């Protein structure tokens, strides 16, 4: 294959107040290649692509598209030049229909032809196997479907370059394969693809070349085949990652017969989970496994009353309690890190510090605010503990990289020190190094007596941390795995067969 | 996911449409109720037409306001601009060079000028729309009193002819007590309402601009990333709203025939109420222009009903207020039910409490 360069970036620099996000970075994309952009949280990956598409203006450097210097001032200009982009945070309008979200801002005709647009959208959705109807409002689609729609939008068949910033973070395996199939087709057509992800296996499966960034600086460009996973990690982190297999799994402190910390009987919610029973022992790490849409998150939300609770009763340490709102749940010592950090978690304009102390403040009551010094101490403690990359605790959270925002939300819950903490996809969008840190933290917290429920799309991660896995399918619990049964194949089998009586005990 | 592929979700009604439908149903029910309670007035076609004939300016203002609100903004200067236009037209028509077409130009010019000024400040300098249009309201009021303090009755013959012009619908009418058939009459203002409604509703549904307004109101940051020129879109919404306020001013004076300091005073509040009752959400992105006249008429019919029942006029204001509460709560309930969210009142960013208090928001787990 001829490797003609379509996009070349030279000496790109970009600073934000207090951070040098990009420091004379070079990047080269060739025709028909899939080029992975790798680096820790806050390394500058998203910034690099936003500089290409004109969301940010670069401070210095030169970008050429097929030999011609370009300088986009707004995303629409990049789009017009054939650069399709899927940003890390899903950038779609919730109140428009699926079809509109796919075509708005792209057509130049002053009149909207609904029929033609819906037909085109329908074909595209079908060809990508996206389970959505063109005339549906976007809000009624799940996060994963929205992500696929954002991809479908970017994949104009005429595009020259496709940029995908962590498109797979909320997709499950089937959808990832669909996406990869599509990427290969585009590649064969000569489209250059920039692919950002924190899933190393995906990088090795699909990419031809890898460019690694660290702290805004270029580490190097490599042929994927010339690099091993360990080498890639050490290039990203700048040091060698300690072996993850060393994480010591932890067994509950107390026996099954003692009074459980949390006991839910026949819980159900307006989000449509079937009534389920769920018991958590002190110091236990358990998990909900299942495919996207299996009801993992919905069950967690039902426990925390994040969706309207429609039935069931709850006992905390044997005592019956009423939990109808998240605040009541919090007061009972339950914490919940939501899956959708953009919708449920961060308060955009508040500082990192205020975002961290937020929940604790709510629990304490607004009329008794923390002193600035106290808040500062809390914030600094967790910024250090979770290795949050921020210029200062005062920085607004919206200017942090995606992964670092996720860490801030995690810090918020850890600070409240709940008795029972539910973590829904806590490692989404988090780099390999920090992922291991978080897994270690989970075990440590459990050793100190906290009970945790862990929800993740990555089964190996759950197997590494959980002593018990509850498997869900179609919004129902279909099995439970413990001890030696906890292997990836076993879990996959239960999910696939949805067999009630396979492994329940 | 494999199982999900088989399942094709059914398209449900969009929020805009469901709120519009509710508004329409409530209006029809209310009107039927009015007919049953007061058949001799509400059963006459003329009563229905008079709702339009007498309130055309309000409906026209509401149309423009709805567009601004769908884009996520607010315009509270429209009543004052409308009032200013009536006075400016009156002064102009009574002057030596007065002409009807000139007055039309004066009206459109003033409206567009306000729209451009406010739109520029809001869209390009990113100042809160509430503050800018509040300033616009004071500015227009000041200009109005500077222009002329006393009422002016326009006597120019061409204009008086226009004022008294009625379109008679010969086949639609009612017999009076003496058994004489009285045909219905429609004022020019009503025709303008219908024309504008068709134009603007089509604009919002079928033009690129209209859809961009929805996108910007839904999520302006996403809209920008989707390649929409957000600033220009917001700018145009205010120009349209200024323009409709100007047209409303001309229709106003065409109906009353006089310039007066009190003309259209407080109309912006009625327009906001009408827009909300018609299903346009205060926080943007949701609304249907056909809801604008429905909202206005609902508000008016209620007031008529109260008047017909012989209740004091201060009750009218109170009932309008309660009605507004009812609609805002109803809309919020519907939206939260549909999103499977916990109930919270939907508020636009410019009305939300700043910083810390916002965290009391129920969405914050
Ligand atoms: N709008 C902004 N204002 C201020 N600082 C910013 C802004 N956007 C990014 N930064 C900073 O620039 C640095 C690089 O951020 P970037 O989003 O590019 O990281 P990333 O590599 O995409 O990380 P992640 O894997 O977490 O998404 C971070 O330190 C971040 O705090
Ligand atoms: Mg990023």
Short mmCIF file of N, CA, C and O in Angstrom, two decimals, chain A residues 55 75-76 79 87 91-96 100-101 104-105 107-112 114 126 129 131-133 135-137 140 153 172 174-175 178 270-271 291 301 304-305 307-308 324 326 330 343-345 347 358 366 412-413, chain B residues 1-5 7-16 205-209 211-212 214-219 221-229 284-286 338-342 355-360 362-365:
data_model
loop_
_atom_site.label_atom_id
_atom_site.label_comp_id
_atom_site.label_asym_id
_atom_site.label_seq_id
_atom_site.Cartn_x
_atom_site.Cartn_y
_atom_site.Cartn_z
N UNK A 55 -11.41 23.39 17.25
CA UNK A 55 -12.11 23.74 18.49
C UNK A 55 -11.19 24.65 19.31
O UNK A 55 -11.62 25.63 19.89
N UNK A 75 -15.26 23.97 14.23
CA UNK A 75 -15.41 22.58 13.82
C UNK A 75 -16.10 22.43 12.46
O UNK A 75 -15.83 21.48 11.73
N UNK A 76 -16.98 23.37 12.13
CA UNK A 76 -17.69 23.23 10.86
C UNK A 76 -16.74 23.27 9.67
O UNK A 76 -16.97 22.62 8.66
N UNK A 79 -15.12 19.94 9.22
CA UNK A 79 -16.13 19.04 8.67
C UNK A 79 -16.27 19.23 7.16
O UNK A 79 -16.34 18.28 6.41
N UNK A 87 -16.04 13.20 19.19
CA UNK A 87 -15.32 13.71 20.35
C UNK A 87 -15.51 12.79 21.54
O UNK A 87 -16.44 11.99 21.58
N UNK A 91 -21.15 14.63 21.66
CA UNK A 91 -21.61 15.97 21.34
C UNK A 91 -22.80 15.89 20.41
O UNK A 91 -22.67 16.03 19.20
N UNK A 92 -23.95 15.59 20.97
CA UNK A 92 -25.17 15.54 20.17
C UNK A 92 -26.24 16.34 20.89
O UNK A 92 -26.11 16.63 22.07
N UNK A 93 -27.29 16.66 20.17
CA UNK A 93 -28.36 17.44 20.79
C UNK A 93 -29.50 16.52 21.22
O UNK A 93 -30.10 15.84 20.38
N UNK A 94 -29.80 16.47 22.50
CA UNK A 94 -30.75 15.50 23.03
C UNK A 94 -32.17 15.71 22.52
O UNK A 94 -32.95 14.76 22.47
N UNK A 95 -32.51 16.93 22.16
CA UNK A 95 -33.90 17.22 21.79
C UNK A 95 -34.18 17.02 20.31
O UNK A 95 -35.31 17.17 19.88
N UNK A 96 -33.17 16.70 19.53
CA UNK A 96 -33.41 16.48 18.10
C UNK A 96 -33.58 14.98 17.84
O UNK A 96 -33.23 14.16 18.67
N UNK A 100 -31.74 13.86 12.55
CA UNK A 100 -31.24 15.24 12.57
C UNK A 100 -29.85 15.31 13.16
O UNK A 100 -28.99 16.03 12.66
N UNK A 101 -29.64 14.57 14.24
CA UNK A 101 -28.32 14.59 14.85
C UNK A 101 -27.26 14.09 13.89
O UNK A 101 -26.10 14.47 13.98
N UNK A 104 -27.44 17.31 10.91
CA UNK A 104 -27.47 18.76 11.14
C UNK A 104 -26.06 19.33 11.08
O UNK A 104 -25.10 18.69 11.45
N UNK A 105 -25.98 20.54 10.55
CA UNK A 105 -24.67 21.19 10.46
C UNK A 105 -23.83 20.69 9.31
O UNK A 105 -22.73 21.16 9.10
N UNK A 107 -25.42 19.83 6.07
CA UNK A 107 -26.01 20.12 4.77
C UNK A 107 -25.95 21.63 4.52
O UNK A 107 -25.94 22.43 5.45
N UNK A 108 -25.87 22.00 3.28
CA UNK A 108 -25.79 23.42 2.97
C UNK A 108 -27.05 23.93 2.34
O UNK A 108 -27.15 25.10 1.99
N UNK A 109 -28.02 23.06 2.18
CA UNK A 109 -29.27 23.53 1.60
C UNK A 109 -30.06 24.22 2.70
O UNK A 109 -30.09 23.76 3.84
N UNK A 110 -30.68 25.35 2.37
CA UNK A 110 -31.42 26.08 3.40
C UNK A 110 -32.70 25.38 3.83
O UNK A 110 -33.31 25.75 4.82
N UNK A 111 -33.10 24.37 3.06
CA UNK A 111 -34.35 23.69 3.37
C UNK A 111 -34.05 22.27 3.84
O UNK A 111 -33.15 21.62 3.34
N UNK A 112 -34.80 21.83 4.83
CA UNK A 112 -34.60 20.47 5.34
C UNK A 112 -35.57 19.53 4.63
O UNK A 112 -36.78 19.72 4.69
N UNK A 114 -37.03 16.33 5.11
CA UNK A 114 -37.14 15.32 6.17
C UNK A 114 -37.18 13.91 5.63
O UNK A 114 -36.57 13.01 6.18
N UNK A 126 -29.05 1.12 9.58
CA UNK A 126 -29.17 -0.31 9.27
C UNK A 126 -27.82 -0.91 8.92
O UNK A 126 -27.45 -1.97 9.40
N UNK A 129 -25.95 -1.47 11.80
CA UNK A 129 -26.62 -2.29 12.82
C UNK A 129 -26.89 -1.55 14.11
O UNK A 129 -26.77 -2.10 15.19
N UNK A 131 -29.40 -0.10 16.69
CA UNK A 131 -30.82 -0.29 17.00
C UNK A 131 -31.50 1.01 17.38
O UNK A 131 -31.84 1.25 18.53
N UNK A 132 -31.71 1.87 16.40
CA UNK A 132 -32.42 3.11 16.66
C UNK A 132 -33.20 3.47 15.42
O UNK A 132 -32.85 3.07 14.32
N UNK A 133 -34.27 4.22 15.62
CA UNK A 133 -35.05 4.64 14.48
C UNK A 133 -34.72 6.10 14.17
O UNK A 133 -34.48 6.88 15.09
N UNK A 135 -36.43 8.59 13.40
CA UNK A 135 -37.34 9.63 13.87
C UNK A 135 -37.46 9.70 15.38
O UNK A 135 -38.18 10.51 15.93
N UNK A 136 -36.69 8.85 16.04
CA UNK A 136 -36.69 8.83 17.49
C UNK A 136 -35.94 10.05 18.04
O UNK A 136 -34.97 10.48 17.44
N UNK A 137 -36.41 10.57 19.18
CA UNK A 137 -35.63 11.64 19.81
C UNK A 137 -34.38 11.05 20.44
O UNK A 137 -34.42 9.95 20.98
N UNK A 140 -34.08 9.41 24.02
CA UNK A 140 -34.61 8.09 24.33
C UNK A 140 -33.64 6.97 23.95
O UNK A 140 -33.98 5.80 24.05
N UNK A 153 -22.53 9.51 12.33
CA UNK A 153 -22.51 10.87 11.81
C UNK A 153 -21.16 11.23 11.20
O UNK A 153 -21.08 11.84 10.13
N UNK A 172 -20.09 -2.16 24.04
CA UNK A 172 -19.70 -3.51 24.44
C UNK A 172 -19.10 -4.24 23.24
O UNK A 172 -19.00 -3.71 22.15
N UNK A 174 -19.70 -6.57 21.03
CA UNK A 174 -20.32 -6.68 19.72
C UNK A 174 -20.22 -5.39 18.94
O UNK A 174 -19.91 -5.37 17.75
N UNK A 175 -20.49 -4.30 19.66
CA UNK A 175 -20.48 -3.01 18.98
C UNK A 175 -19.07 -2.61 18.60
O UNK A 175 -18.84 -2.01 17.56
N UNK A 178 -18.38 -4.27 15.42
CA UNK A 178 -19.04 -3.55 14.32
C UNK A 178 -18.21 -2.34 13.93
O UNK A 178 -17.99 -2.07 12.75
N UNK A 270 -38.52 2.52 38.30
CA UNK A 270 -39.23 2.97 37.10
C UNK A 270 -38.41 2.74 35.84
O UNK A 270 -38.93 2.78 34.74
N UNK A 271 -37.10 2.51 36.00
CA UNK A 271 -36.27 2.28 34.82
C UNK A 271 -36.43 0.86 34.28
O UNK A 271 -35.82 0.49 33.29
N UNK A 291 -24.09 -7.69 29.86
CA UNK A 291 -23.85 -6.83 28.71
C UNK A 291 -24.46 -5.46 28.97
O UNK A 291 -25.21 -5.27 29.91
N UNK A 301 -28.80 1.87 40.27
CA UNK A 301 -29.56 3.10 40.44
C UNK A 301 -30.79 2.88 41.32
O UNK A 301 -31.21 3.77 42.04
N UNK A 304 -29.78 3.01 44.95
CA UNK A 304 -29.47 4.37 45.38
C UNK A 304 -30.67 5.31 45.21
O UNK A 304 -30.62 6.47 45.56
N UNK A 305 -31.79 4.76 44.64
CA UNK A 305 -32.98 5.57 44.37
C UNK A 305 -32.68 6.69 43.38
O UNK A 305 -33.26 7.77 43.45
N UNK A 307 -33.17 6.35 40.16
CA UNK A 307 -34.42 6.32 39.39
C UNK A 307 -35.54 6.17 40.42
O UNK A 307 -35.30 5.78 41.55
N UNK A 308 -36.74 6.44 39.99
CA UNK A 308 -37.85 6.35 40.93
C UNK A 308 -38.03 4.90 41.37
O UNK A 308 -38.17 4.00 40.53
N UNK A 324 -36.04 6.66 49.38
CA UNK A 324 -36.82 7.07 48.21
C UNK A 324 -36.09 8.12 47.38
O UNK A 324 -36.49 8.39 46.25
N UNK A 326 -32.01 9.92 46.48
CA UNK A 326 -30.56 9.74 46.65
C UNK A 326 -30.06 10.30 47.97
O UNK A 326 -29.17 9.73 48.60
N UNK A 330 -27.83 8.45 50.69
CA UNK A 330 -26.55 8.96 51.16
C UNK A 330 -26.51 9.02 52.67
O UNK A 330 -25.51 8.67 53.30
N UNK A 343 -23.91 13.70 32.55
CA UNK A 343 -25.27 14.03 32.93
C UNK A 343 -25.49 14.06 34.44
O UNK A 343 -26.19 14.90 34.95
N UNK A 344 -24.85 13.13 35.14
CA UNK A 344 -25.17 12.97 36.55
C UNK A 344 -24.10 13.45 37.50
O UNK A 344 -24.34 13.63 38.68
N UNK A 345 -22.90 13.61 37.00
CA UNK A 345 -21.80 13.78 37.94
C UNK A 345 -21.26 15.17 38.11
O UNK A 345 -21.43 15.80 39.14
N UNK A 347 -20.29 19.10 38.01
CA UNK A 347 -20.91 20.41 37.91
C UNK A 347 -19.87 21.29 37.22
O UNK A 347 -18.92 21.75 37.82
N UNK A 358 -18.33 18.31 47.21
CA UNK A 358 -19.76 18.50 46.98
C UNK A 358 -20.67 17.59 47.81
O UNK A 358 -21.53 18.04 48.55
N UNK A 366 -26.16 22.65 53.78
CA UNK A 366 -25.57 23.81 53.13
C UNK A 366 -25.35 24.97 54.06
O UNK A 366 -24.65 25.92 53.75
N UNK A 412 -14.87 12.39 45.06
CA UNK A 412 -16.02 12.94 45.77
C UNK A 412 -16.67 11.89 46.66
O UNK A 412 -17.03 12.13 47.80
N UNK A 413 -16.80 10.69 46.11
CA UNK A 413 -17.47 9.63 46.89
C UNK A 413 -16.58 9.04 47.94
O UNK A 413 -17.01 8.72 49.04
N UNK B 1 -25.90 -7.47 23.16
CA UNK B 1 -26.51 -6.51 22.25
C UNK B 1 -27.29 -7.22 21.15
O UNK B 1 -28.15 -6.64 20.52
N UNK B 2 -26.92 -8.48 20.92
CA UNK B 2 -27.52 -9.19 19.79
C UNK B 2 -29.05 -9.17 19.88
O UNK B 2 -29.73 -8.95 18.89
N UNK B 3 -29.55 -9.35 21.09
CA UNK B 3 -30.99 -9.40 21.24
C UNK B 3 -31.61 -8.04 20.96
O UNK B 3 -32.74 -7.94 20.52
N UNK B 4 -30.84 -7.00 21.19
CA UNK B 4 -31.38 -5.66 21.01
C UNK B 4 -31.54 -5.33 19.54
O UNK B 4 -32.39 -4.54 19.14
N UNK B 5 -30.70 -5.96 18.72
CA UNK B 5 -30.76 -5.66 17.30
C UNK B 5 -32.10 -5.95 16.67
O UNK B 5 -32.53 -5.28 15.75
N UNK B 7 -34.84 -5.69 18.10
CA UNK B 7 -35.82 -4.75 18.61
C UNK B 7 -35.60 -3.38 18.00
O UNK B 7 -34.55 -2.79 18.10
N UNK B 8 -36.61 -2.90 17.28
CA UNK B 8 -36.54 -1.55 16.72
C UNK B 8 -37.42 -0.66 17.58
O UNK B 8 -38.62 -0.87 17.66
N UNK B 9 -36.83 0.29 18.26
CA UNK B 9 -37.66 1.10 19.13
C UNK B 9 -38.69 1.88 18.34
O UNK B 9 -38.42 2.36 17.25
N UNK B 10 -39.87 1.96 18.92
CA UNK B 10 -40.91 2.74 18.25
C UNK B 10 -40.64 4.21 18.49
O UNK B 10 -40.25 4.60 19.57
N UNK B 11 -40.85 5.00 17.45
CA UNK B 11 -40.63 6.43 17.63
C UNK B 11 -41.75 6.96 18.50
O UNK B 11 -42.92 6.82 18.18
N UNK B 12 -41.38 7.57 19.63
CA UNK B 12 -42.44 8.15 20.42
C UNK B 12 -42.56 9.62 20.06
O UNK B 12 -41.71 10.18 19.37
N UNK B 13 -43.63 10.21 20.53
CA UNK B 13 -43.82 11.62 20.25
C UNK B 13 -42.66 12.42 20.84
O UNK B 13 -42.20 12.12 21.92
N UNK B 14 -42.22 13.41 20.11
CA UNK B 14 -41.15 14.23 20.66
C UNK B 14 -41.73 15.12 21.76
O UNK B 14 -42.94 15.34 21.82
N UNK B 15 -40.86 15.60 22.61
CA UNK B 15 -41.31 16.46 23.70
C UNK B 15 -42.05 17.68 23.17
O UNK B 15 -43.06 18.09 23.72
N UNK B 16 -41.52 18.25 22.08
CA UNK B 16 -42.18 19.43 21.51
C UNK B 16 -43.61 19.11 21.14
O UNK B 16 -44.54 19.87 21.44
N UNK B 205 -39.81 24.40 11.12
CA UNK B 205 -39.89 22.96 10.86
C UNK B 205 -39.02 22.55 9.66
O UNK B 205 -38.39 21.51 9.68
N UNK B 206 -39.00 23.37 8.64
CA UNK B 206 -38.38 22.90 7.41
C UNK B 206 -37.12 23.66 6.97
O UNK B 206 -36.56 23.34 5.93
N UNK B 207 -36.73 24.67 7.72
CA UNK B 207 -35.53 25.36 7.25
C UNK B 207 -34.33 24.94 8.09
O UNK B 207 -34.48 24.51 9.23
N UNK B 208 -33.17 25.08 7.51
CA UNK B 208 -31.95 24.76 8.22
C UNK B 208 -31.84 25.65 9.45
O UNK B 208 -31.50 25.20 10.54
N UNK B 209 -32.16 26.95 9.24
CA UNK B 209 -32.09 27.87 10.38
C UNK B 209 -32.95 27.38 11.55
O UNK B 209 -32.51 27.32 12.69
N UNK B 211 -34.05 24.41 12.37
CA UNK B 211 -33.54 23.23 13.07
C UNK B 211 -32.31 23.59 13.89
O UNK B 211 -32.07 23.05 14.96
N UNK B 212 -31.50 24.52 13.35
CA UNK B 212 -30.34 24.96 14.11
C UNK B 212 -30.77 25.61 15.42
O UNK B 212 -30.11 25.45 16.44
N UNK B 214 -33.35 24.84 17.22
CA UNK B 214 -33.66 23.75 18.15
C UNK B 214 -32.37 23.14 18.71
O UNK B 214 -32.26 22.87 19.90
N UNK B 215 -31.41 22.94 17.84
CA UNK B 215 -30.15 22.33 18.28
C UNK B 215 -29.46 23.21 19.30
O UNK B 215 -29.01 22.73 20.35
N UNK B 216 -29.40 24.50 19.02
CA UNK B 216 -28.73 25.43 19.93
C UNK B 216 -29.45 25.46 21.27
O UNK B 216 -28.83 25.46 22.33
N UNK B 217 -30.78 25.46 21.22
CA UNK B 217 -31.54 25.48 22.46
C UNK B 217 -31.37 24.18 23.24
O UNK B 217 -31.43 24.16 24.46
N UNK B 218 -31.18 23.08 22.52
CA UNK B 218 -31.04 21.79 23.18
C UNK B 218 -29.72 21.68 23.90
O UNK B 218 -29.66 21.25 25.05
N UNK B 219 -28.65 22.05 23.23
CA UNK B 219 -27.33 22.02 23.85
C UNK B 219 -26.40 22.84 22.97
O UNK B 219 -25.96 22.37 21.93
N UNK B 221 -23.36 23.87 23.26
CA UNK B 221 -21.99 23.42 23.06
C UNK B 221 -21.95 22.29 22.02
O UNK B 221 -21.13 22.31 21.09
N UNK B 222 -22.85 21.32 22.18
CA UNK B 222 -22.92 20.25 21.18
C UNK B 222 -23.21 20.83 19.81
O UNK B 222 -22.61 20.42 18.81
N UNK B 223 -24.12 21.79 19.76
CA UNK B 223 -24.48 22.38 18.47
C UNK B 223 -23.25 22.96 17.80
O UNK B 223 -23.03 22.77 16.60
N UNK B 224 -22.41 23.60 18.59
CA UNK B 224 -21.18 24.17 18.03
C UNK B 224 -20.29 23.05 17.48
O UNK B 224 -19.78 23.16 16.37
N UNK B 225 -20.16 21.97 18.26
CA UNK B 225 -19.31 20.87 17.82
C UNK B 225 -19.91 20.15 16.61
O UNK B 225 -19.21 19.48 15.88
N UNK B 226 -21.21 20.25 16.45
CA UNK B 226 -21.85 19.61 15.30
C UNK B 226 -21.69 20.47 14.05
O UNK B 226 -22.18 20.12 13.00
N UNK B 227 -21.03 21.59 14.20
CA UNK B 227 -20.78 22.41 13.02
C UNK B 227 -21.83 23.47 12.77
O UNK B 227 -22.00 23.92 11.64
N UNK B 228 -22.53 23.86 13.80
CA UNK B 228 -23.54 24.91 13.63
C UNK B 228 -22.94 26.23 14.07
O UNK B 228 -22.23 26.30 15.08
N UNK B 229 -23.23 27.28 13.33
CA UNK B 229 -22.77 28.60 13.73
C UNK B 229 -23.72 29.11 14.81
O UNK B 229 -24.74 29.73 14.53
N UNK B 284 -35.45 26.02 26.78
CA UNK B 284 -34.95 25.95 25.42
C UNK B 284 -35.01 24.58 24.78
O UNK B 284 -35.08 23.55 25.43
N UNK B 285 -34.98 24.58 23.44
CA UNK B 285 -34.91 23.34 22.70
C UNK B 285 -36.23 22.65 22.47
O UNK B 285 -36.32 21.75 21.65
N UNK B 286 -37.25 23.06 23.17
CA UNK B 286 -38.54 22.39 23.04
C UNK B 286 -39.63 23.42 22.80
O UNK B 286 -39.72 24.40 23.52
N UNK B 338 -41.13 11.30 31.31
CA UNK B 338 -40.63 10.75 30.04
C UNK B 338 -39.17 10.39 30.13
O UNK B 338 -38.72 9.44 29.49
N UNK B 339 -38.41 11.15 30.89
CA UNK B 339 -36.98 10.86 30.98
C UNK B 339 -36.67 9.90 32.10
O UNK B 339 -35.53 9.66 32.41
N UNK B 340 -37.70 9.40 32.75
CA UNK B 340 -37.54 8.51 33.88
C UNK B 340 -36.65 9.14 34.94
O UNK B 340 -35.94 8.51 35.66
N UNK B 341 -36.70 10.45 34.96
CA UNK B 341 -35.89 11.18 35.92
C UNK B 341 -36.76 11.51 37.11
O UNK B 341 -37.96 11.52 37.03
N UNK B 342 -36.07 11.85 38.19
CA UNK B 342 -36.75 12.38 39.31
C UNK B 342 -37.27 13.75 38.93
O UNK B 342 -36.70 14.45 38.12
N UNK B 355 -23.74 28.86 41.22
CA UNK B 355 -22.80 28.10 42.03
C UNK B 355 -23.39 27.05 42.94
O UNK B 355 -24.05 26.13 42.49
N UNK B 356 -23.13 27.22 44.22
CA UNK B 356 -23.38 26.17 45.18
C UNK B 356 -24.82 25.69 45.24
O UNK B 356 -25.08 24.51 45.30
N UNK B 357 -25.74 26.64 45.24
CA UNK B 357 -27.12 26.24 45.44
C UNK B 357 -27.59 25.27 44.37
O UNK B 357 -28.44 24.44 44.60
N UNK B 358 -26.95 25.40 43.22
CA UNK B 358 -27.36 24.55 42.11
C UNK B 358 -27.20 23.07 42.44
O UNK B 358 -27.86 22.22 41.89
N UNK B 359 -26.31 22.81 43.37
CA UNK B 359 -26.06 21.42 43.70
C UNK B 359 -27.21 20.81 44.47
O UNK B 359 -27.26 19.62 44.66
N UNK B 360 -28.14 21.63 44.91
CA UNK B 360 -29.34 21.08 45.53
C UNK B 360 -30.19 20.38 44.49
O UNK B 360 -31.15 19.68 44.82
N UNK B 362 -31.88 17.98 42.10
CA UNK B 362 -32.15 16.57 42.38
C UNK B 362 -31.33 15.64 41.50
O UNK B 362 -31.11 14.50 41.84
N UNK B 363 -30.92 16.14 40.35
CA UNK B 363 -30.18 15.27 39.45
C UNK B 363 -28.83 14.91 40.06
O UNK B 363 -28.16 14.01 39.59
N UNK B 364 -28.45 15.66 41.03
CA UNK B 364 -27.14 15.44 41.62
C UNK B 364 -27.23 14.34 42.65
O UNK B 364 -27.75 14.55 43.72
N UNK B 365 -26.77 13.14 42.35
CA UNK B 365 -26.94 12.08 43.34
C UNK B 365 -25.92 12.22 44.46
O UNK B 365 -24.93 12.88 44.30
#
